[in-house]
XYZ file of C-alpha atoms in Angstrom:
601
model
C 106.638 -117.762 76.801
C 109.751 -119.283 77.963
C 109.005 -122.411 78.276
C 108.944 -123.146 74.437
C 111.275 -125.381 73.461
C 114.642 -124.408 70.637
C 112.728 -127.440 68.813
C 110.003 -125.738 68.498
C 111.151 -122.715 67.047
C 111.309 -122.437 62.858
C 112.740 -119.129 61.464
C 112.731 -118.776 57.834
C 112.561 -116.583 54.411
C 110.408 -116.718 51.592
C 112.683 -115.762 48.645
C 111.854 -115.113 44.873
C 111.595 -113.283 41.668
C 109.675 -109.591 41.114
C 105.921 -110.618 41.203
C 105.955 -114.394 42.038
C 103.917 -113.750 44.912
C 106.281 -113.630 48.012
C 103.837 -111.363 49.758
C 100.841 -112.819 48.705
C 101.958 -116.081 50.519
C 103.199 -114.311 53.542
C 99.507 -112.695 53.649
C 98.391 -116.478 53.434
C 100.370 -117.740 56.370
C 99.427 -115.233 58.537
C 95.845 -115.554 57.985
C 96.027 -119.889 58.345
C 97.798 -119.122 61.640
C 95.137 -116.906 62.909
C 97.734 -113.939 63.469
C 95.347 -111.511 62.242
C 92.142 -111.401 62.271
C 89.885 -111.022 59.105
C 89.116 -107.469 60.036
C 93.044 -106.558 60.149
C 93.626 -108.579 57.041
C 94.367 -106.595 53.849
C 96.361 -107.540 51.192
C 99.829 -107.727 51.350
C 99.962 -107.097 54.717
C 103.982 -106.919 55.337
C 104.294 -104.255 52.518
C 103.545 -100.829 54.627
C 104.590 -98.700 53.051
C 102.451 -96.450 50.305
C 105.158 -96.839 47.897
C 105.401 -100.551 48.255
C 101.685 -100.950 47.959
C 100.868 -98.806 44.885
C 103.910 -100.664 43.036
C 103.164 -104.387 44.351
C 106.982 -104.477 45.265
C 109.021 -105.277 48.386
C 111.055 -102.658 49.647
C 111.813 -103.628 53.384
C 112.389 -106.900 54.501
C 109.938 -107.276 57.304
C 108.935 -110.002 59.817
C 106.386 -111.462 61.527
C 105.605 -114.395 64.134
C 103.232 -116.860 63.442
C 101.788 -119.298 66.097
C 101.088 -123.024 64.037
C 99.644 -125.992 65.622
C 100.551 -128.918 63.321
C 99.088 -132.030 62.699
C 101.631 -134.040 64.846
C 99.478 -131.665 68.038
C 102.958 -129.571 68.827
C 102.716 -125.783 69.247
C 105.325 -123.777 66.652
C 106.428 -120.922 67.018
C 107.162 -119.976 63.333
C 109.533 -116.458 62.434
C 108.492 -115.339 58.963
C 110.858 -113.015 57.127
C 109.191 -111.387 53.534
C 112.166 -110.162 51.580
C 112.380 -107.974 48.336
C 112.534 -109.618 45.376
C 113.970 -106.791 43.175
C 118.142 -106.562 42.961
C 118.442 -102.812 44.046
C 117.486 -105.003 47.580
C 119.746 -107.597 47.158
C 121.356 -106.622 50.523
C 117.812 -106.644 52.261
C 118.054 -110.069 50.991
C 121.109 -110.943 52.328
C 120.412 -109.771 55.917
C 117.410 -111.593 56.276
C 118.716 -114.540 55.047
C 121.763 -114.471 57.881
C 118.666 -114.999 60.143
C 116.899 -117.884 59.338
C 117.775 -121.762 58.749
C 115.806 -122.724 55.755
C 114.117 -120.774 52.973
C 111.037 -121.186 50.634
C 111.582 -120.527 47.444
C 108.469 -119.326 45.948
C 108.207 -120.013 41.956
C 105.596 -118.808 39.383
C 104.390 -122.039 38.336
C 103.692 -120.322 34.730
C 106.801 -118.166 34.211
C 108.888 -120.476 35.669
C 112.296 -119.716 37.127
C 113.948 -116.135 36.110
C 117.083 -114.335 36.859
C 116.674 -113.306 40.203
C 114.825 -116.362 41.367
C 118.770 -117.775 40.738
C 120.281 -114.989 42.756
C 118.103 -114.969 45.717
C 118.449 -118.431 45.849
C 121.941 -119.022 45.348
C 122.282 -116.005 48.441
C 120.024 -119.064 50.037
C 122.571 -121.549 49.192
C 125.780 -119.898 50.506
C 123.799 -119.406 54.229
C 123.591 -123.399 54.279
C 119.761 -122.933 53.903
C 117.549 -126.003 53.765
C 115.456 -125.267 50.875
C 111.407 -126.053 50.667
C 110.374 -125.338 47.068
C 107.052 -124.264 46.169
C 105.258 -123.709 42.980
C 102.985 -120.396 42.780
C 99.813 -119.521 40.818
C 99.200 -123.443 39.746
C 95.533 -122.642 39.443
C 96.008 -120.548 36.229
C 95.558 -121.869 32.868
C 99.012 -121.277 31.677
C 100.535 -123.314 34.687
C 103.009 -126.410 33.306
C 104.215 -127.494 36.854
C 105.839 -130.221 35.430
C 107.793 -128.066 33.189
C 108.639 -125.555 36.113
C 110.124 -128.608 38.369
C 112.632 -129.585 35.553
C 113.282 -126.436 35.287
C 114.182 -125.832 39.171
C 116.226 -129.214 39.102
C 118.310 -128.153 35.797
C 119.042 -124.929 36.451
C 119.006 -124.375 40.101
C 120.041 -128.570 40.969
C 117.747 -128.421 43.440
C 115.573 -131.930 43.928
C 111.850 -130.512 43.367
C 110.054 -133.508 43.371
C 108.779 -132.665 46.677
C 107.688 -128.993 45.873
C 104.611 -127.837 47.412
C 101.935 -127.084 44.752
C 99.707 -124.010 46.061
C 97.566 -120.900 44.548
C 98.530 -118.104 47.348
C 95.832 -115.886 46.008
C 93.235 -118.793 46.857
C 94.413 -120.392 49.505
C 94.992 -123.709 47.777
C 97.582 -125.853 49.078
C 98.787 -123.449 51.526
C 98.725 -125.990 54.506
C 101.147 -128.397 53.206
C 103.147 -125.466 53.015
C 103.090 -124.861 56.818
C 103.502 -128.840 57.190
C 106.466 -128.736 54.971
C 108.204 -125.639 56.799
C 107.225 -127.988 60.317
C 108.823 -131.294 58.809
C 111.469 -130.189 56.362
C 113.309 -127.032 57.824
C 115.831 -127.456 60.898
C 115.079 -125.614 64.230
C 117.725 -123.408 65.068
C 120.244 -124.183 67.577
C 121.763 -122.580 70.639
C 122.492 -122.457 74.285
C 120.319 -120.709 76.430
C 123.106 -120.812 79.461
C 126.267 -119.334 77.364
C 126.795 -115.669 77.300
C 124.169 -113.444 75.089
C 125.287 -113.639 71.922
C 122.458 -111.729 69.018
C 122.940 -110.597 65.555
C 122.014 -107.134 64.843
C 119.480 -107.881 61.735
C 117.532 -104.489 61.199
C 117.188 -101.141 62.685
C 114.017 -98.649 61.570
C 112.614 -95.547 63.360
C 109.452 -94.696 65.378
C 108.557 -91.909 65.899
C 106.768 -92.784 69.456
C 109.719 -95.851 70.615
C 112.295 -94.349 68.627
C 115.066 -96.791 66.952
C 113.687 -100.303 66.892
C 116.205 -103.252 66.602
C 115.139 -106.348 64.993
C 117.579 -108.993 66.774
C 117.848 -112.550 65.924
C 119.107 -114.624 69.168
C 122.118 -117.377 68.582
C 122.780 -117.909 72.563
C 121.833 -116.588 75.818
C 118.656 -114.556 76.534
C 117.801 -110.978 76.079
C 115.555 -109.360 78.982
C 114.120 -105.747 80.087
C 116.470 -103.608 81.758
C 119.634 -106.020 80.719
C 122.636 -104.027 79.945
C 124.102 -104.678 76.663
C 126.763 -103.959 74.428
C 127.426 -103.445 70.735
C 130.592 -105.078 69.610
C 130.927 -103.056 66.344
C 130.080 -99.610 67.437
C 131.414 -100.215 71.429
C 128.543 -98.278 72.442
C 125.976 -99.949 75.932
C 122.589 -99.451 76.199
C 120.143 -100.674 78.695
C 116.741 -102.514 77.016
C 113.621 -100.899 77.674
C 111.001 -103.677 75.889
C 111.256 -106.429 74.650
C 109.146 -108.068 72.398
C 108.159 -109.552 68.876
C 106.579 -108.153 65.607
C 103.000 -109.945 65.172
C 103.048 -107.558 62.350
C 102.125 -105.078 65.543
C 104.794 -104.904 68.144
C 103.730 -107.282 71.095
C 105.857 -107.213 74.194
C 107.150 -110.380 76.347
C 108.988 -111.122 78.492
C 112.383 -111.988 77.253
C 113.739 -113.639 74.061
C 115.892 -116.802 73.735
C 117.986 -118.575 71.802
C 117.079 -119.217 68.144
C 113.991 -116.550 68.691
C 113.390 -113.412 66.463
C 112.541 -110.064 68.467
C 112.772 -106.557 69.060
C 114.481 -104.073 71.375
C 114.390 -101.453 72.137
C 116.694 -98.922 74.692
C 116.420 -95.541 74.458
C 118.703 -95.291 71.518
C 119.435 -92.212 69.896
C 120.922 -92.583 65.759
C 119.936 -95.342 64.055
C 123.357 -94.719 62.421
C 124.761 -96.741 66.016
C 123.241 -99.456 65.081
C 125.083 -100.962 62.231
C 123.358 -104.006 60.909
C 124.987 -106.968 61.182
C 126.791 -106.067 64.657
C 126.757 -108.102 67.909
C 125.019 -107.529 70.355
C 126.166 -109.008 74.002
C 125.778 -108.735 77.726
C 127.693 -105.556 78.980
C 129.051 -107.701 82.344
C 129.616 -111.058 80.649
C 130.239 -110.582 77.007
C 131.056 -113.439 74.756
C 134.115 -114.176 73.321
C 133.711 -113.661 69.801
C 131.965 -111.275 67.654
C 129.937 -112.723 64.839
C 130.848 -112.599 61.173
C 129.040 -109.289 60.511
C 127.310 -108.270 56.890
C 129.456 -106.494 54.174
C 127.997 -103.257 54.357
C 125.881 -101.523 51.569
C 128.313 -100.311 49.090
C 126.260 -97.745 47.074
C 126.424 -98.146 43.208
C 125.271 -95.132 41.276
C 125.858 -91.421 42.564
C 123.409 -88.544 41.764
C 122.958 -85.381 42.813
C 119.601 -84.248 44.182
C 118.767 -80.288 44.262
C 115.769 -78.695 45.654
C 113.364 -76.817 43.214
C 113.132 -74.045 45.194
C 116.562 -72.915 46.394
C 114.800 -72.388 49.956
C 113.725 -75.846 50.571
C 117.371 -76.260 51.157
C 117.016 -76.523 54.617
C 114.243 -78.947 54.455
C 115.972 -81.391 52.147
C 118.690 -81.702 54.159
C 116.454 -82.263 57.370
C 113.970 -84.436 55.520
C 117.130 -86.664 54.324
C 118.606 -86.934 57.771
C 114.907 -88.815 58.576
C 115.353 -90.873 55.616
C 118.225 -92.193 56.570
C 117.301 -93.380 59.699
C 115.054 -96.258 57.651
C 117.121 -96.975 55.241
C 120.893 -97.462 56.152
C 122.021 -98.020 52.564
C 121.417 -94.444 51.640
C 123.897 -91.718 51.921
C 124.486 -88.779 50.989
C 126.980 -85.539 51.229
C 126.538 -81.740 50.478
C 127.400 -80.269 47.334
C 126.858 -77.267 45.182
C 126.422 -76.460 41.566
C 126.748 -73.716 39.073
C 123.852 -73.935 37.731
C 121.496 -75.854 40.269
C 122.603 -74.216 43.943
C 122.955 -76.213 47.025
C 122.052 -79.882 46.877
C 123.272 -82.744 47.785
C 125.299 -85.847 46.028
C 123.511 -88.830 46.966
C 124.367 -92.728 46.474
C 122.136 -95.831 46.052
C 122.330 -99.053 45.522
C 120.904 -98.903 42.092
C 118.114 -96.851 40.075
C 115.265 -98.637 41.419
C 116.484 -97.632 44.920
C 117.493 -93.796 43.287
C 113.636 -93.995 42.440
C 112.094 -95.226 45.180
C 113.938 -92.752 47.850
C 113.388 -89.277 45.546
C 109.792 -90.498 45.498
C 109.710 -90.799 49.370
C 111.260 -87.388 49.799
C 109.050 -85.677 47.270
C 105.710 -87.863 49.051
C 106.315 -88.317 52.577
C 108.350 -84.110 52.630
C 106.492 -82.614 50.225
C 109.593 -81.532 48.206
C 110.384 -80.989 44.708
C 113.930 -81.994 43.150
C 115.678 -82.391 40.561
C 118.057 -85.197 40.329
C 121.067 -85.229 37.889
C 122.761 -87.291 35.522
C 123.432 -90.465 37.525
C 127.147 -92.135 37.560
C 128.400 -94.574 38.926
C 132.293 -94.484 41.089
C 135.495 -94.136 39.195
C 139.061 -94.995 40.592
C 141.272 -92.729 39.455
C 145.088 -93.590 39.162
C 147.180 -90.195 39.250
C 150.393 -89.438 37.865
C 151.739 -89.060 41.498
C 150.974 -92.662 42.649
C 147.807 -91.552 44.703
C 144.657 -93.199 43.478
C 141.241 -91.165 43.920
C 137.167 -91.936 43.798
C 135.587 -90.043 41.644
C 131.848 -89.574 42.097
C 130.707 -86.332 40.352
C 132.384 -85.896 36.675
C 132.202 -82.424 37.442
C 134.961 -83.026 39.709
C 137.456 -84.405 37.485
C 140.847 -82.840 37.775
C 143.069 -81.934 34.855
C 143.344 -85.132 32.382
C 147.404 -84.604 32.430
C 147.526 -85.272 36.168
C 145.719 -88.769 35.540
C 147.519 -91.392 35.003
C 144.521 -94.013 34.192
C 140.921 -94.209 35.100
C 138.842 -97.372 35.993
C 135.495 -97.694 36.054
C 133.417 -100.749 37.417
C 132.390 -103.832 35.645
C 129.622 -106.323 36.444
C 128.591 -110.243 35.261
C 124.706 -109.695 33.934
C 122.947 -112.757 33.976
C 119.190 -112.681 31.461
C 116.487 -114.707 30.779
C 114.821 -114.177 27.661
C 112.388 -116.209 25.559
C 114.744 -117.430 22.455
C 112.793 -114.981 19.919
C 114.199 -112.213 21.664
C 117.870 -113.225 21.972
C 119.108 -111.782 18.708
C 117.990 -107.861 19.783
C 118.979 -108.949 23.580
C 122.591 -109.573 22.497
C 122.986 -106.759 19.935
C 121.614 -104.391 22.830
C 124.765 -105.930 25.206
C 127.433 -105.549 22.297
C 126.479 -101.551 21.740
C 126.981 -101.455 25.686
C 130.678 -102.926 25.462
C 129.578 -106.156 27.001
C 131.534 -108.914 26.746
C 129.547 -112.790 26.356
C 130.647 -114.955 28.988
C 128.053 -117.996 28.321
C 125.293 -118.618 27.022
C 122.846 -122.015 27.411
C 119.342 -123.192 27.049
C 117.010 -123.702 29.870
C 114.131 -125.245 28.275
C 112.619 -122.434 25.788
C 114.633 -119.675 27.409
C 118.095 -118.448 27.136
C 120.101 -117.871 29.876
C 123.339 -115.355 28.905
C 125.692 -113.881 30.815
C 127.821 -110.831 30.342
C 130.269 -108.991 31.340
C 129.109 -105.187 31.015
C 130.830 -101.920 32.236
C 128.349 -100.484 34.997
C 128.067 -96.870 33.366
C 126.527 -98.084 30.418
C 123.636 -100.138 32.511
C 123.220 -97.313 34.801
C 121.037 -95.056 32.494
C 118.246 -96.857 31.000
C 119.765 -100.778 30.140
C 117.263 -102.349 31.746
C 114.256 -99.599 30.189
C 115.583 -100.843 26.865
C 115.618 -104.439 27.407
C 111.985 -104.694 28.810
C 111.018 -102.982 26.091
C 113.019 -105.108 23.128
C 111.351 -108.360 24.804
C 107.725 -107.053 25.441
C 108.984 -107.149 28.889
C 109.610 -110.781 29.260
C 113.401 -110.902 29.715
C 114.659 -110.472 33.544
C 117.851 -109.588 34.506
C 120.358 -110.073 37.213
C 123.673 -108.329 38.330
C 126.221 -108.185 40.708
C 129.559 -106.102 41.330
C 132.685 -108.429 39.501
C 135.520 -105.925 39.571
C 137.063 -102.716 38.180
C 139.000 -102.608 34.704
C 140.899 -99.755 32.960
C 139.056 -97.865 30.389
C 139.403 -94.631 27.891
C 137.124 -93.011 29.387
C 136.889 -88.855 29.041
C 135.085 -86.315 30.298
C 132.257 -84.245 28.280
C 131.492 -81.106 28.830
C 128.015 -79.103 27.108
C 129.032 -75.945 26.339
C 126.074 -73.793 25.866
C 126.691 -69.732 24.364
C 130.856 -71.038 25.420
C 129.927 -71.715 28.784
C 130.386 -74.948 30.041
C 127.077 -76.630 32.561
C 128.588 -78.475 35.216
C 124.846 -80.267 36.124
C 125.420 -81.812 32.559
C 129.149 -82.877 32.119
C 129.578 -86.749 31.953
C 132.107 -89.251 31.810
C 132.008 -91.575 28.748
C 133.787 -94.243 27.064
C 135.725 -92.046 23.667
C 133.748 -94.836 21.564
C 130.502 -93.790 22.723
C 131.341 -89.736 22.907
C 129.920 -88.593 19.952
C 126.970 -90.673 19.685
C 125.820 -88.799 23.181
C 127.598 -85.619 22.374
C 124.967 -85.250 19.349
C 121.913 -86.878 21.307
C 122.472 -84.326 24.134
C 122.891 -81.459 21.423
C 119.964 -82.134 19.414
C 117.438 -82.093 22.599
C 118.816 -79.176 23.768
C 118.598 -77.231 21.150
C 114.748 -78.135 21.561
C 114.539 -78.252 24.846
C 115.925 -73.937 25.334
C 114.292 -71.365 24.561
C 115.461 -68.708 21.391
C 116.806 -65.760 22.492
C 117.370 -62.058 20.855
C 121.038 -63.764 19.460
C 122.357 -67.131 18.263
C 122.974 -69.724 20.995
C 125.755 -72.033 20.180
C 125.201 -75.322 22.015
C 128.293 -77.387 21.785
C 129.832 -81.020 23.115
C 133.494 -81.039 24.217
C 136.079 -83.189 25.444
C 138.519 -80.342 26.467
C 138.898 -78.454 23.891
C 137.967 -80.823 20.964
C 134.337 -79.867 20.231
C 132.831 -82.669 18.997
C 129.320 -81.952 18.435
C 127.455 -78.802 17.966
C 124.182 -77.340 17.183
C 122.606 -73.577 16.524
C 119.812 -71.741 18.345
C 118.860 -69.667 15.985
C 117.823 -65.993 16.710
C 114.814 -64.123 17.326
C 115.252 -60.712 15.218
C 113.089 -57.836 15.090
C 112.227 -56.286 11.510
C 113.923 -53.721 11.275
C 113.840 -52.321 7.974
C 109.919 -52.136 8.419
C 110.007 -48.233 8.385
C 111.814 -48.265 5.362
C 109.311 -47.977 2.124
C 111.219 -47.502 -1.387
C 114.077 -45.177 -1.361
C 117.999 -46.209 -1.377
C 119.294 -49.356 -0.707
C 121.713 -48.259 1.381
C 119.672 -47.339 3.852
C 118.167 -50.424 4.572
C 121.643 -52.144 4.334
C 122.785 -49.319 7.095
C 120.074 -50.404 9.472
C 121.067 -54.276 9.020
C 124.430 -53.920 9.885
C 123.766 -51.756 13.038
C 121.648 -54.609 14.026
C 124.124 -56.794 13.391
C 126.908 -55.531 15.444
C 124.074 -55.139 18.393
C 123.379 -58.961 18.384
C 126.923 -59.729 18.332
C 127.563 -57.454 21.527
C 124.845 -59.001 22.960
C 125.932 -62.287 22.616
C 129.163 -61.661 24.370
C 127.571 -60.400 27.609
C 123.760 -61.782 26.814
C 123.096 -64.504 29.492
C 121.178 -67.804 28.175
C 117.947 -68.712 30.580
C 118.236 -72.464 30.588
C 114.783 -73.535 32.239
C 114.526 -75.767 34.984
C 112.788 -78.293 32.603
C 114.832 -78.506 29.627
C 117.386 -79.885 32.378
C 115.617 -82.714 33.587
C 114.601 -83.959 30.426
C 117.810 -83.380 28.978
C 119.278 -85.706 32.118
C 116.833 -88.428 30.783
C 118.904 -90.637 28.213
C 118.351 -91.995 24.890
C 114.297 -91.541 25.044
């Protein structure tokens, strides 16, 4: 295997928007390189997981070596890496990208180029990736090709007058695309005499090998039995296999410079292997460590509580396994009033919040609850300290804070113009501020600034449904600003639910106050008193609603006679109810709390 030569070697990504068939290309190239063979083949082969396959969406970045020979009669060896296309996965993105030298950039030669087709490929752009473009789907009738490459030169300023014209689903074009990757992308570069020098790219468990590293060589060679280092973590381990991913795992002999591979070493946590660490010789390490990967920073905090107060145990063990395939996910123990032991969880957005209490409830066999979610505060105290604040239940008292910040991001959508108007009026109830906004052919492009909290809950629910599901929409972390925001409490029979207490802008607390009021006075059950069910921000109730009261019949008995009997029985009913509803406890099902947690329906 050695003997291949760094020219030889082509390592790239296929980047694009949600559903312009990334994977569907990837299952292309594999098949024209003979990787699999028909009998393996089934469709989109890099997405294993259930999840991934019964939504069509890239979770995991995953990679896979194909073997080309090309029309000039040279062997290539050719790294493939299929990345998400959604922005909960943005940082997926990002770490594949550190490994390659050029990127495709797949667009749907019908929808043309959408809001995260920019990001990904502007992620593309700041790795000094040579880009190959390539126009999707050109064999369906609404394809304007034409249209699309204007489009990728005005908006992206990218030259697409070369772009590769294919139909992935077919098979149509998809050997100039393998040409083009050949001709057009750089091989990597690196010296196979200088000390080992590998970026730390991905780490995922098996169960039979245990933690798998996915390494991408820059110099030196990696071999069975070498010694080697972390630089990061300071921790040596010695390499038991070697080898690369031919979607199975396929051991060689050793891996050189510019190659893609696995390790693995007897490795414990795949918390000690931080992606984006480097790895080196333990005898003759090199001098300098590479730049690294910002790490995950999760975005939106929830808390997820088992069902069943004795699945406790299991959550907690059943998140520990999680989180050794998905780094980005963490999570700390907490407990509530009204929900038990659980645990306060944080994502990278509600896609990803989704996606990982579906895994726990599928691949564990659990059932949760998860709560409000919200998003991290930075609170500025009166005595100088400055706090994060991730569960509003854990505010302190508002005279010890001084102000309160909350995060802010720069939206970028694409919508078709007839949507704009309800597209912008949906961004000014959300406190956005415009920043731009231009025409890209028939589409607008606008960009806002928005405050995080107000995206978090069901912004992007809303604005697929305002444009019939046509606008996309694209966000990144800009900065924090100072806001009035308070705390709201739900008060139900005087007693305040801690699962339901959320921080809110004071513009936007009694528009919520009421929503939450009105569903639950649906959503819980009457009792033998009235249940008062009231919004507060401290003491200032602000919205309230009545559960009115189940009441026996009690003058029933009572045929004729004087009316003061009957009016003697009423009030000894009434001074029962009223004792009861000083020490009568309110059942609040398990239900009414979920769907209450569920926003603006």
């Amino acid at each position: 295997m050695s003997t291949q030569k760094i020219s030889d070697i082509r390592n790239f990504s296929i980047v694009a928007h949600i559903d312009h068939g990334k994977s569907t290309l990837a299952d292309r190239l594999i098949q024209m390189t003979g990787t699999l063979t028909s009998r393996e083949m089934k469709e989109q082969v890099l997405d294993s997981m259930d999840i991934e396959r019964e939504r069509g969406i890239t979770i995991k970045a995953q990679t896979v070596r194909l073997i080309y020979n090309a029309a000039d009669g040279k062997q290539y060896k050719l790294n493939l890496i299929d990345t998400p296309g959604h922005v909960d996965f943005a940082y997926e993105v990002s770490r594949s990208l550190a490994a390659c030298e050029g990127s495709l950039l797949v667009v749907d030669a019908s929808q043309g180029v959408e809001a995260q087709t920019l990001a990904n490929v502007y992620q593309a752009i700041d790795n000094d990736h040579e880009i190959v473009s390539v126009l999707n789907k050109v064999d369906l009738p609404a394809a304007e090709p034409d249209r699309v490459k204007e489009q990728i030169e005005d908006v992206i300023g990218l030259d697409a007058s070369e772009a590769v014209m294919i139909s992935a689903k077919t098979g149509l074009g998809v050997e100039n695309v393998l040409e083009a990757i050949v001709k057009r992308l750089p091989p990597p570069e690196g010296d196979p005499d200088a000390p080992l020098k590998a970026l730390l790219v991905d780490s995922w468990y098996d169960p039979y090998l245990g933690v798998m590293v996915l390494v991408r060589i820059i110099d030196g060679r990696m071999k069975k039995g070498q010694k080697i280092k972390m630089m990061g973590a300071n921790a040596t381990y010695e390499i038991d296999r070697v080898g690369v991913m031919t979607p199975k795992f396929l051991m060689t002999d050793d891996l050189g410079p510019g190659e893609i591979g696995v390790i693995t070493g007897s490795i414990k946590e795949v918390a000690d292997t931080r992606v984006g660490d480097t790895i080196t010789d333990e005898r003759k390490p090199t001098a300098k460590a590479l730049p690294g990967f910002k790490p995950a920073q999760p975005v939106v905090f929830c808390g997820l509580f088992p069902v069943d107060a004795n699945d406790f145990e299991d959550l907690r063990a059943a998140m520990g396994k999680l989180r050794l395939n998905d780094a980005s996910f963490s999570f700390e123990m907490e407990t509530s009033a009204a929900l038990g032991f659980g645990f306060r969880c944080g994502f990278l957005g509600l896609l990803h919040l989704e996606i990982v209490q579906e895994r726990l409830e599928r691949e564990f066999d659990l059932d949760l609850i998860a709560t409000a979610p919200s998003v991290v505060y930075r609170m500025h105290l009166t005595d100088g300290t400055l706090k994060e604040l991730h569960n509003p239940a854990d505010m302190p008292d508002p005279v010890k804070i001084d102000t309160i910040e909350e995060p802010w991001i720069r939206a970028t959508i694409m919508t078709p113009d007839e949507y704009l108007g309800a597209i912008l009026t949906l961004c000014q109830e959300r406190r956005g501020v415009q920043v731009d906004l231009n025409y890209v052919g028939s589409r607008a492009m606008v960009t806002y600034d928005l405050p995080l909290n107000e995206v978090v809950f069901d912004f992007y629910d809303r604005l697929k449904s305002i444009s019939k599901g046509y606008a996309s929409f694209d966000y990144q972390i800009t900065d924090y600003r100072e806001g009035d925001l308070v705390r709201m409490s739900i008060l139900v029979n005087a007693e305040p639910v801690d699962a339901l207490s959320v921080l809110v802008h004071r513009s936007q607390a009694e528009r919520r106050g009421r929503a939450m009021c009105e569903k639950l006075k649906d959503l819980i059950p009457r009792h033998m008193f009235k249940i008062p069910i009231q919004a507060a921000i401290g003491a200032r109730v602000i919205a309230r609603e009545t559960i009115a009261a189940l009441r026996k019949d009690v003058t029933a008995k009572c045929y004729g006679g004087d009316a003061t009997r009957k009016r003697k029985l009423l009030e000894k009913q009434k001074e029962g109810k009223k004792r009861m509803r000083q020490f009568g406890k309110v059942e609040i099902p398990q239900e009414a709390f979920i769907k209450a947690l569920k926003m603006d329906e």
